[in-house]
Coordinates of C-alpha atoms and ligand atoms in Angstrom, one line a residue:
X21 CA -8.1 15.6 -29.8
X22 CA -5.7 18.6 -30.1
X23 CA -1.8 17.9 -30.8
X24 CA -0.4 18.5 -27.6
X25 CA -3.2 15.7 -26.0
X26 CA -2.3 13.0 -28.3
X27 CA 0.9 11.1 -26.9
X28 CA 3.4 9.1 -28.9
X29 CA 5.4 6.4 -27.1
X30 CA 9.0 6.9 -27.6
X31 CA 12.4 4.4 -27.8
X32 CA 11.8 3.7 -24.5
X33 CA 8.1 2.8 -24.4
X34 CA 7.3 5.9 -22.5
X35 CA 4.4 8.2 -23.5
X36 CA 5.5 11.7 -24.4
X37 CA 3.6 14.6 -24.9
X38 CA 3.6 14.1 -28.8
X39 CA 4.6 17.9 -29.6
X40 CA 7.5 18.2 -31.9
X41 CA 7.5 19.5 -35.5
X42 CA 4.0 18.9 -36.4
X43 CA 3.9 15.9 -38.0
X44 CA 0.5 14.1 -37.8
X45 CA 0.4 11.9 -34.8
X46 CA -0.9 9.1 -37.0
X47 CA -0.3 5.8 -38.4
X48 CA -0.6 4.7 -41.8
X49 CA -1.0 0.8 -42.0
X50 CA -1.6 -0.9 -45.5
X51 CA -2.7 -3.9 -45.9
X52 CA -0.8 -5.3 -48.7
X53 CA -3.5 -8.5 -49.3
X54 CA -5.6 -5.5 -50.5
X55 CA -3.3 -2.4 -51.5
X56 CA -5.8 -0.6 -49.2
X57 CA -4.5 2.0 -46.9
X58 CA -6.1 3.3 -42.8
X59 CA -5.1 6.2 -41.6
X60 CA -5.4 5.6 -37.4
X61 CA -4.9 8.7 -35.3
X62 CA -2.7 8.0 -32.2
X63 CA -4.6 8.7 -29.4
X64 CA -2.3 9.0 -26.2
X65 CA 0.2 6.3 -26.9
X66 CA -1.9 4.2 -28.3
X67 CA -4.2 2.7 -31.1
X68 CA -8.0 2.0 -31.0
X69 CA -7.8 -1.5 -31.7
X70 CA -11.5 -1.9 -32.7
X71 CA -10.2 0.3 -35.6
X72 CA -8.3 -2.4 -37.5
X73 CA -11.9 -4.5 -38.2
X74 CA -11.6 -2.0 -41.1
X75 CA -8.8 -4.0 -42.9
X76 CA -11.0 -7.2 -44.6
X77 CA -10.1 -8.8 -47.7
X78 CA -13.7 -9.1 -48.5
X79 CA -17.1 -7.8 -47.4
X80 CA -17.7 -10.3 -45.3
X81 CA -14.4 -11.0 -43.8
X82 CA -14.9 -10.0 -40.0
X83 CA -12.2 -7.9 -39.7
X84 CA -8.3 -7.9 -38.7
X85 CA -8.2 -7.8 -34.4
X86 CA -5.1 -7.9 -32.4
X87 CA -3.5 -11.3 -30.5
X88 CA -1.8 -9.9 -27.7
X89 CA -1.6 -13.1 -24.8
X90 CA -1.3 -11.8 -21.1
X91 CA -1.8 -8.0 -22.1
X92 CA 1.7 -7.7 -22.2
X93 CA 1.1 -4.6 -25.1
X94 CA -2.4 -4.0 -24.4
X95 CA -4.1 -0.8 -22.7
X96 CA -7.6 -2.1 -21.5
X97 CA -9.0 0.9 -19.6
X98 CA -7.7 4.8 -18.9
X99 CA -6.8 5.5 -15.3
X100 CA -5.9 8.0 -13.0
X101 CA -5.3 6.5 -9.9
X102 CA -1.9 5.3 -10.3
X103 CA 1.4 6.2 -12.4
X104 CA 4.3 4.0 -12.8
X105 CA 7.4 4.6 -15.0
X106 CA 9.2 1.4 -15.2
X107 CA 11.9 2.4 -16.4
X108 CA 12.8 5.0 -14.0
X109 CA 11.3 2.8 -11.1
X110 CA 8.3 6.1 -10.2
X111 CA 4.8 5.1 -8.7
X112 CA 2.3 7.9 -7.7
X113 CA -0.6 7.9 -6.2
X114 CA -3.2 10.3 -7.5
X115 CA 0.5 12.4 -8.9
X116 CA 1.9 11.7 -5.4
X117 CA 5.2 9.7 -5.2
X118 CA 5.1 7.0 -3.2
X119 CA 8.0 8.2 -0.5
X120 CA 6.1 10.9 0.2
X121 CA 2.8 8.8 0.8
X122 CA 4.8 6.7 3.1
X123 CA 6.8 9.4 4.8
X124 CA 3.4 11.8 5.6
X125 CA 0.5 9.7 5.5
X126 CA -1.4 7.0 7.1
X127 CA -3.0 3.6 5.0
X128 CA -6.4 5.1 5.6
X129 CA -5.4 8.6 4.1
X130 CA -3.8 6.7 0.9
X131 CA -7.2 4.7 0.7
X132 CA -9.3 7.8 1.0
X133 CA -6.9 9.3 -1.8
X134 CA -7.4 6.2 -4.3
X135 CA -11.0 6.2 -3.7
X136 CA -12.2 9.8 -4.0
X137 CA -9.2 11.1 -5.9
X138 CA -7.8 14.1 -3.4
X139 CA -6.1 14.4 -0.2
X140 CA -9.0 14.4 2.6
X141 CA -9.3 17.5 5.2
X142 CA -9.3 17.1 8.7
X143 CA -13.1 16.7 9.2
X144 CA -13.0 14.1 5.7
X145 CA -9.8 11.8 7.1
X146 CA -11.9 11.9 10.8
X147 CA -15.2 11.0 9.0
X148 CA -13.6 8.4 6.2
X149 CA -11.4 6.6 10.3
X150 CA -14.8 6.4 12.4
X151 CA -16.8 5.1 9.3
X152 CA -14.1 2.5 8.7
X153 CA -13.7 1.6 12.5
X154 CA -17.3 1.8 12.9
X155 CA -17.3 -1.2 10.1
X156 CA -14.5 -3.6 11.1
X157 CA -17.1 -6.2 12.7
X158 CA -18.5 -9.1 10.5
X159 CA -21.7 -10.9 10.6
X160 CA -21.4 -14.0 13.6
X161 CA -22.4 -16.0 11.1
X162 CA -19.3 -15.9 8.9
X163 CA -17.4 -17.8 12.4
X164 CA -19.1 -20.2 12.0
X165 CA -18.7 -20.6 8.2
X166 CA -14.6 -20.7 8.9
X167 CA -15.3 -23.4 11.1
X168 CA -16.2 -25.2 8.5
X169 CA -12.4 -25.1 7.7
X170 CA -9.5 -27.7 8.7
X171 CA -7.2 -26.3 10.9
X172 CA -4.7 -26.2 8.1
X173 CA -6.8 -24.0 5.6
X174 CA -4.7 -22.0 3.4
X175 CA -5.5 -18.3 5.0
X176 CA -6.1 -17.1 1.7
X177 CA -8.0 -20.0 0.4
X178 CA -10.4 -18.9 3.5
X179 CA -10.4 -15.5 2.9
X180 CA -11.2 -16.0 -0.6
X181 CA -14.6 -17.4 0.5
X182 CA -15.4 -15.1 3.6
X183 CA -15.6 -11.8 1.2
X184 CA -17.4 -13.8 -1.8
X185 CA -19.2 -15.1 1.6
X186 CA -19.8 -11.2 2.1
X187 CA -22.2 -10.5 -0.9
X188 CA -24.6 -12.7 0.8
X189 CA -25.0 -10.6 3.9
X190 CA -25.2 -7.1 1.9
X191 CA -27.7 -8.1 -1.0
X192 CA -28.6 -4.6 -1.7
X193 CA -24.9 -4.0 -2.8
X194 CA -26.3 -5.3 -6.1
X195 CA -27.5 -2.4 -6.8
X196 CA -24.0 -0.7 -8.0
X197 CA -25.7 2.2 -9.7
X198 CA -26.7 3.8 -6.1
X199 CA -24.1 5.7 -5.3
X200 CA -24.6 5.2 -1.2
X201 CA -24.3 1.5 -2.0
X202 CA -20.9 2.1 -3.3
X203 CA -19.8 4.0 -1.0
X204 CA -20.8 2.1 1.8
X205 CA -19.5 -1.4 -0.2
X206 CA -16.0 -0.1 -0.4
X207 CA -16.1 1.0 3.7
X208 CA -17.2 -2.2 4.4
X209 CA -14.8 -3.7 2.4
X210 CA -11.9 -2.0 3.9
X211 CA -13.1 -2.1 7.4
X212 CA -13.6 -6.1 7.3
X213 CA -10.5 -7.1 5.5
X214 CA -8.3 -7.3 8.7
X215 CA -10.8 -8.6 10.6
X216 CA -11.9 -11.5 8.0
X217 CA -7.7 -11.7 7.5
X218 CA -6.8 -12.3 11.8
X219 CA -10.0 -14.7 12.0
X220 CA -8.6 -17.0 9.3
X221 CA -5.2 -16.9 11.3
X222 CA -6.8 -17.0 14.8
X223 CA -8.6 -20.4 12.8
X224 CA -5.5 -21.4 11.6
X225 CA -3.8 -21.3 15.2
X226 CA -7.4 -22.6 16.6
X227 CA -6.9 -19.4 18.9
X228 CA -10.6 -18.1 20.1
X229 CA -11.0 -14.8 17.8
X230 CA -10.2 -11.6 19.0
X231 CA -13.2 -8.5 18.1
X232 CA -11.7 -5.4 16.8
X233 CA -10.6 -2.8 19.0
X234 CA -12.3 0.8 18.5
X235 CA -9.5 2.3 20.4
X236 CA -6.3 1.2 18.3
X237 CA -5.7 2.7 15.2
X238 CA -5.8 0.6 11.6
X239 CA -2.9 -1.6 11.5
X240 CA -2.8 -1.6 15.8
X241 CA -6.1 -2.9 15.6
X242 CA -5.4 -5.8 13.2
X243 CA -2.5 -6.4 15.1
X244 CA -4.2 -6.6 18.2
X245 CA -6.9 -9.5 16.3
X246 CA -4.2 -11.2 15.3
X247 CA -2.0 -11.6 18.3
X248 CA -3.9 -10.2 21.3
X249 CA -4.0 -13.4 24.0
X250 CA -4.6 -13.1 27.7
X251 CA -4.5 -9.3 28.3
X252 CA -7.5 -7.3 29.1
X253 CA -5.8 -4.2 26.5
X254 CA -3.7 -5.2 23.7
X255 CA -1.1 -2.5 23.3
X256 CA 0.8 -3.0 20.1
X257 CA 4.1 -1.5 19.6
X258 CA 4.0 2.0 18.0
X259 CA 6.9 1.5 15.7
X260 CA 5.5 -1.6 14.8
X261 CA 2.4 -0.4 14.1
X262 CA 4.0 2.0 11.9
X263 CA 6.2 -0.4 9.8
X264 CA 2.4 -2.3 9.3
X265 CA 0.8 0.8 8.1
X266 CA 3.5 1.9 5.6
X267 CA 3.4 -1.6 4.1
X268 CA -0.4 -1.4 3.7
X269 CA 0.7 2.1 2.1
X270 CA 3.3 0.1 -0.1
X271 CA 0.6 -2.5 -1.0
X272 CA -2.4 -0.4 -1.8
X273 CA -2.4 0.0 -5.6
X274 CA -0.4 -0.9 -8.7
X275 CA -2.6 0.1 -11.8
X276 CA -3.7 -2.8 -13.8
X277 CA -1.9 -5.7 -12.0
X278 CA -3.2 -9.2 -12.2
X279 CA -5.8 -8.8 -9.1
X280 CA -7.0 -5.4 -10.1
X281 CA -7.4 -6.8 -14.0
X282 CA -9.4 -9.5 -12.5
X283 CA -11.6 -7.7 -10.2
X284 CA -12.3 -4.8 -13.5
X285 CA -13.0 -8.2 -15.6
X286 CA -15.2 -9.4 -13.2
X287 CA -16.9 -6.2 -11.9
X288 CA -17.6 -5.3 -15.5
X289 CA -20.4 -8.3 -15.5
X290 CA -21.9 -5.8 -13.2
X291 CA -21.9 -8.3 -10.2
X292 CA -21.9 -7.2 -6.6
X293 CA -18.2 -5.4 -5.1
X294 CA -18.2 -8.0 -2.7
X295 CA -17.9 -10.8 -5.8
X296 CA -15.6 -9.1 -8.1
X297 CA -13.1 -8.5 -5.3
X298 CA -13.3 -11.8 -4.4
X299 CA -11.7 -12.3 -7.9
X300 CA -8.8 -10.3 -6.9
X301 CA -8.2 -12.4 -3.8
X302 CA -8.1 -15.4 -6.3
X303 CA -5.5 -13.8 -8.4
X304 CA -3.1 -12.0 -6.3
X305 CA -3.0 -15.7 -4.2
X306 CA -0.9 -17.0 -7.1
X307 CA 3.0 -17.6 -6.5
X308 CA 3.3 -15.2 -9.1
X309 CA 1.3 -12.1 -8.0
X310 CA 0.9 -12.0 -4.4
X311 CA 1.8 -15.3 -3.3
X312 CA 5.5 -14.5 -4.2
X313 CA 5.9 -13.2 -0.7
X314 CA 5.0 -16.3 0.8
X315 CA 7.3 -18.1 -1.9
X316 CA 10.4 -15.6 -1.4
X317 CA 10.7 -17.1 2.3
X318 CA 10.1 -20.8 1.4
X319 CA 13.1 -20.1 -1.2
X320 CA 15.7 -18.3 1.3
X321 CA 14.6 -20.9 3.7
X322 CA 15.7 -23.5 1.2
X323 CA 18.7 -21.9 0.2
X324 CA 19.3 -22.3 4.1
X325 CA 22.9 -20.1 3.7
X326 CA 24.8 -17.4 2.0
X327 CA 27.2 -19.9 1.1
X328 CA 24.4 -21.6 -0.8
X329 CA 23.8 -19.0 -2.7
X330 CA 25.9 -19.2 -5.8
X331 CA 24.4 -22.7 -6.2
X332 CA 21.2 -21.7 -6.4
X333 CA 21.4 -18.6 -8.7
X334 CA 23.3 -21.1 -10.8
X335 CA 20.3 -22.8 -10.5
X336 CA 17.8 -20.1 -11.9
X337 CA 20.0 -19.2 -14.7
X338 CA 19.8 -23.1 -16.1
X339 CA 15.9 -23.1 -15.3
X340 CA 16.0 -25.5 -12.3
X341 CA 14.4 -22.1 -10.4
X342 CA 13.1 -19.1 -10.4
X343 CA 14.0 -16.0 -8.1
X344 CA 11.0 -15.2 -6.4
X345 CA 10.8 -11.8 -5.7
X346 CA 13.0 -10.7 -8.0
X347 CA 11.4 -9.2 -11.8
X348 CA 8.2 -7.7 -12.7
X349 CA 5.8 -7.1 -15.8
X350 CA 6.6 -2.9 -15.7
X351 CA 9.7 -2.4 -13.4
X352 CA 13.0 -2.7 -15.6
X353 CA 14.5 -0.9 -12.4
X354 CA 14.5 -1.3 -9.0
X355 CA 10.7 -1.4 -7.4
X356 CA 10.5 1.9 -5.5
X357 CA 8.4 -0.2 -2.9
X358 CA 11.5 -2.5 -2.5
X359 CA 13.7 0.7 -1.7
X360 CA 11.4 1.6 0.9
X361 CA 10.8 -1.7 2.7
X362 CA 14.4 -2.8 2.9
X363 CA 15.0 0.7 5.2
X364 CA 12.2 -0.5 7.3
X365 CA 13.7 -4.6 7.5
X366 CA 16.3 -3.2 9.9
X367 CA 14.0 -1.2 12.2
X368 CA 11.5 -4.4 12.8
X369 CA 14.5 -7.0 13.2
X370 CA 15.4 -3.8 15.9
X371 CA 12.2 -3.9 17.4
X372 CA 11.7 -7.5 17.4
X373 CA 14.7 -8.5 18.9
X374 CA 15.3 -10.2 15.3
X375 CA 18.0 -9.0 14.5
X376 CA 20.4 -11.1 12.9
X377 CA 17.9 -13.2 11.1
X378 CA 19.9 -15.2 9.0
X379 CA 16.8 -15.0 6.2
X380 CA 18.1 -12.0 6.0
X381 CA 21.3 -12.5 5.4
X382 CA 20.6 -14.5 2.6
X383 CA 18.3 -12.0 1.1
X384 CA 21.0 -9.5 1.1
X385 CA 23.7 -11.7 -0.2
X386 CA 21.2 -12.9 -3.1
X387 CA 20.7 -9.3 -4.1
X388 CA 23.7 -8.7 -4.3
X389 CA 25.2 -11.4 -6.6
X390 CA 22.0 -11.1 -8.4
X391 CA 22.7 -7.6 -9.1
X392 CA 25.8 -7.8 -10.1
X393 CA 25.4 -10.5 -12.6
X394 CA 24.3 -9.8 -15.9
X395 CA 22.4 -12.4 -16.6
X396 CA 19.6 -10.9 -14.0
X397 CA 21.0 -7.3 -15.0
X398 CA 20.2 -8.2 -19.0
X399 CA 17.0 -9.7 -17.9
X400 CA 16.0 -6.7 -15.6
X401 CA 15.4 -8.7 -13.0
X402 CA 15.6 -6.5 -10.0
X403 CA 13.8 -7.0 -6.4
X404 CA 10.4 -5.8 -6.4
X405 CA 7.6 -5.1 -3.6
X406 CA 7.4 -9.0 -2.8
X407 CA 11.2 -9.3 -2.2
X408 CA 11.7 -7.7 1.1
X409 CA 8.5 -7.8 2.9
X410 CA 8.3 -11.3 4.2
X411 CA 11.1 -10.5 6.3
X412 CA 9.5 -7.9 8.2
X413 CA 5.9 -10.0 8.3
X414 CA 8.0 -12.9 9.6
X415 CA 9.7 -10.4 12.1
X416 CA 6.6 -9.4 13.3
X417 CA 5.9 -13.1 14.3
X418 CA 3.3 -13.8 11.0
X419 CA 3.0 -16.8 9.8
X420 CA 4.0 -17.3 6.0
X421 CA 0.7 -18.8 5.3
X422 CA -0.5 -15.3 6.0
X423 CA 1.7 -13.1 4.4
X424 CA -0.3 -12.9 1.1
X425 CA -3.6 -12.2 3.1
X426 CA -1.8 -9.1 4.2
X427 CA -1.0 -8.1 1.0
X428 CA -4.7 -8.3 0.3
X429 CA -5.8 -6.2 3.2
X430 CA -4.7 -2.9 1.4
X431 CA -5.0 -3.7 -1.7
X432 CA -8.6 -3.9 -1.0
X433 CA -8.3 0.1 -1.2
X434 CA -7.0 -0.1 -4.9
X435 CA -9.6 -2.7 -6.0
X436 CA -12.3 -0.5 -4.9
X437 CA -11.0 2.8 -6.7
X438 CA -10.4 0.9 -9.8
X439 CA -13.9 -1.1 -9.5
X440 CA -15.6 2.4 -9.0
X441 CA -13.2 3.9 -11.6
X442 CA -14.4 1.3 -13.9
X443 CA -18.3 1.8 -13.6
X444 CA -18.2 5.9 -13.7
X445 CA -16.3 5.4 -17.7
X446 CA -18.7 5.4 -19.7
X447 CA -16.4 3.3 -22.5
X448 CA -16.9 0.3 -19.7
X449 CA -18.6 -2.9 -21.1
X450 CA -18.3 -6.2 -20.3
X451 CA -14.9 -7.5 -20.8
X452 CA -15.1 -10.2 -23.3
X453 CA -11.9 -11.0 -24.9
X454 CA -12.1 -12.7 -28.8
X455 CA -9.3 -16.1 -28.8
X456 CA -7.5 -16.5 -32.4
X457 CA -9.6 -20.8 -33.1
X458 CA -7.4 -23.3 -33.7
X459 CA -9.6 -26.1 -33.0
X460 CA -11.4 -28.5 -35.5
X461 CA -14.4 -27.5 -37.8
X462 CA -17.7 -29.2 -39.3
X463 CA -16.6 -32.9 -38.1
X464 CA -19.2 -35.8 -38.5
X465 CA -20.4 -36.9 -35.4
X466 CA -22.2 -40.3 -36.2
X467 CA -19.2 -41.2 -38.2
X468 CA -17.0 -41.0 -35.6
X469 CA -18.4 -42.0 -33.4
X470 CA -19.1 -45.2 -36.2
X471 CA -15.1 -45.4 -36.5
X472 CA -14.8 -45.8 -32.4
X473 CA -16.7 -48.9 -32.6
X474 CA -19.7 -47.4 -31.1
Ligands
SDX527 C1 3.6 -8.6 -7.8 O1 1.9 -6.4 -11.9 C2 2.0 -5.9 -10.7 O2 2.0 -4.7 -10.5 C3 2.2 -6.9 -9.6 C4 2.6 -6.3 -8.2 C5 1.5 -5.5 -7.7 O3 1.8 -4.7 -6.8 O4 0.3 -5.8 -8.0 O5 3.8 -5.5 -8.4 C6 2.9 -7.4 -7.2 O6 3.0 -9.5 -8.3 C7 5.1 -8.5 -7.9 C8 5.7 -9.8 -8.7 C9 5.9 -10.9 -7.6 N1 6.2 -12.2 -8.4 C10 7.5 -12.7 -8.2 O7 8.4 -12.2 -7.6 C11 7.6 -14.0 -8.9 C12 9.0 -14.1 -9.6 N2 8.9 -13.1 -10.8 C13 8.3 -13.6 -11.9 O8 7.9 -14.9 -12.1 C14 8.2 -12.6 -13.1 O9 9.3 -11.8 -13.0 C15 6.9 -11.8 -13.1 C16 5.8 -12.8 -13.1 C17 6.8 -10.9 -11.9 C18 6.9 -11.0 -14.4 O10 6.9 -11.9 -15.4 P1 6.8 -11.5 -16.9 O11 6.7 -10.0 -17.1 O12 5.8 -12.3 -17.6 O13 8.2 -11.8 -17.4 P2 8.6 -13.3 -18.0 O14 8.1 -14.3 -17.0 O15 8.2 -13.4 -19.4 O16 10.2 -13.2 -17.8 C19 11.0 -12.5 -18.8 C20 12.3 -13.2 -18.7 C21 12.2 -14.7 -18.9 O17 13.5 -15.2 -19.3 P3 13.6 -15.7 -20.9 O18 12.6 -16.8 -21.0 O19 13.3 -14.5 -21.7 O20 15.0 -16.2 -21.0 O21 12.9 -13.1 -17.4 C22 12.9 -14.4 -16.8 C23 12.0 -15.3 -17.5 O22 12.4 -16.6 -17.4 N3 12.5 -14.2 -15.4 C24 13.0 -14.7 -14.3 C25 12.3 -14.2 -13.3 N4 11.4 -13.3 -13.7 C26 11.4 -13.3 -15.1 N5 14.0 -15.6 -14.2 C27 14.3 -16.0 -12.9 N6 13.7 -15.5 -11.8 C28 12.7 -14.6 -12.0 N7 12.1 -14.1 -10.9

């Protein structure tokens, strides 16, 4: 790999170019139980790992690994679907920033871009929309497997099962290596998410479920399943509409967040899409990945007042609680997402006639003391996507149950570009992680067993 390819990571923990004054982008590590010396080349911010089995004491000695819990220093694949620079709070898309994304195109042209890796034409983006609407119906079947759900299902918890459920109605999708079963796995995917999303919430409000609507467009159409009652047309408002599809925008990838990890981990066993996406609906329901939407509105709802919250910051900084919606793994700055959905908050309260919500006025008050305290400023604990977009789900008359569903509905997009990223490199095997044993060894059954009596 030439010089100017191979990146060194500077103070800040952000790759450079590695060009300077020609000094070998290497390390030198010695292992001193040995006196022996390696010579690793730096290979674009990083070091092979696997190249450290060299350092062993004695022939047989398997080799020195890594122990890096949670990832937080560990890159486990190469990408180039998404960039983020935590420090300076950037995300692009395919090397576009996200404000443009949201301020020129629609989710489906974001998930086109993720998936194939360019900007569609006219005839692609019409192509890529009918394919997708043409898919947004699920097998009858899968009704009457929510049905086998209580009323009070988690949302989540039932879409969880409906796409695992999904595998079972596409077996040929187990073929990965044909590329038309790709292809037509991640339209499917996409196109069903809303639908499998509004009949978990129809279920949830025991509401008869509403079929998808040809003539609305991505985020009218989910709209329309989730809240269309008597009316023979559903007609969703436009700016709302809008404010729905820039979140899906806001919410479509993040590199290798918990859900996407999981769905890569998974998907590397060379299981079905349907399966290993699945997996990413299981992660991102956590409190601390996607579930922290959901959580963000439980917590302002607790705090109940701005004159509350004092108390409770008071009360994350001695450990009692934690500020959902505040801090993340990469951004030590503002999320850019954040940025972007607060300017839309004020537009849906508009719309909605909710103006005044006094969740609101709690979120603002909390990130403002937040931000002005150090002990969140030292911590770099600043709002991210999660912080902000409850407000406007909540506005829009969703249920909290459902507010991580929604998150899931775009992100379907990412988890498909990375899953499909993931099978065309060839360095892809399956993940399997080594653990540092700290158990026992060799211990005598029978005489243990003799000791207990038995
Ligand atoms: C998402 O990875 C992604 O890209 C995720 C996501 C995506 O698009 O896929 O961006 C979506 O999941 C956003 C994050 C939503 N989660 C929340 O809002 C939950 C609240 N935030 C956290 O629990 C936490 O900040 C994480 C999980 C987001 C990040 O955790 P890390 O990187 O493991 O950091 P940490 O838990 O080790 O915290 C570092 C320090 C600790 O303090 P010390 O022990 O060093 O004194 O910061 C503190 C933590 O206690 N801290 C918080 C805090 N987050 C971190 N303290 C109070 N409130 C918080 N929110």
């Amino acid at each position: 790999m030439s010089d100017e390819q191979v990146g060194v990571v500077d103070a800040t923990g952000q790759q450079t170019n590695g060009s300077g004054d020609g000094r070998p982008q290497t390390v030198t590590i010695t292992d001193n139980r040995t006196g022996e010396s390696i010579e690793l080349p730096i290979e674009e911010g990083t070091l092979r790992a696997t190249a450290l089995r060299q350092m062993k004491t004695n022939p047989d000695d398997f080799g020195l690994m890594t122990y890096d819990p949670a990832y937080l220093n560990t890159a486990s694949c190469r990408s180039a679907i998404t960039y983020i620079d935590g420090a300076a709070g950037v995300l692009q898309h395919r090397g576009y920033p996200i404000e443009q994304l949201c301020e020129h195109s629609s989710y489906l042209e974001v998930a086109y871009l993720l998936v194939h890796g360019e900007l569609p034409n006219n005839d692609q983006l019409a192509t890529w929309t009918h394919e997708i609407t043409m898919h947004t119906f699920v097998h009858e079947n899968l009704k009457e497997f929510l049905e086998g759900f209580r009323y009070d299902a988690h949302p989540m918890g039932m879409l969880l099962a409906t796409v695992g459920a999904l595998s079972t109605f596409y077996p040929d999708s187990k073929n990965i290596g044909d590329p038309e079963e790709r292809r037509m796995a991640a339209i499917r995917l996409i196109a069903k998410m809303p639908t499998l999303a509004a009949f978990a919430y129809r279920h949830s409000q025991g509401m008869p479920y509403v079929y998808p609507d040809n003539d609305l467009d991505y985020a009218g159409n989910f709209m329309g399943m989730l809240f269309k009652m008597t009316e023979t047309k559903y007609e969703p408002d436009p700016r709302l509409a809008k404010a729905l599809d820039t979140l899906f925008i806001l919410h479509a990838d993040h590199e290798q967040n918990c859900s996407t990890a999981a769905v890569r981990a998974v998907g590397s066993s060379q299981v079905d899409p349907y399966s290993a996406v699945a997996a990413g609906v299981a992660a991102l329901y956590g409190p601390l990945h996607g579930g922290a939407n959901e959580a963000v509105l439980q917590m302002l709802a607790r705090i109940g007042g701005t004159d509350r919250v004092p108390d409770f910051l008071n009360g994350v900084k001695n450990g009692k609680e934690r500020l959902m919606g505040f801090g993340h793994r990469v951004y030590k700055n503002y999320d850019p997402r954040a940025r972007i959905i607060k300017k839309h908050v004020d537009e849906v309260l508009e719309v909605t006639g909710g103006g005044g919500n006094p969740l609101l006025d709690v979120a603002v008050e909390l990130e403002k003391r937040a931000l002005d305290d150090e002990y969140f400023t030292s911590r770099k604990l600043y709002p991210n996507v999660d912080f902000y977009s409850g407000l406007i789900y909540e506005a829009l008359g969703i249920p909290r149950a459902m507010f991580t569903v929604i998150f899931a509905i775009p992100r379907t997009s990412g988890w498909i570009a990375q899953w499909l990223e993931m099978l065309d490199d060839p360095e892809t095997k399956i993940a399997r992680p080594r653990q540092i044993y700290t158990g026992h060894r060799d211990r005598d059954l029978t005489a243990d067993l003799r000791a207990l009596g038995r």
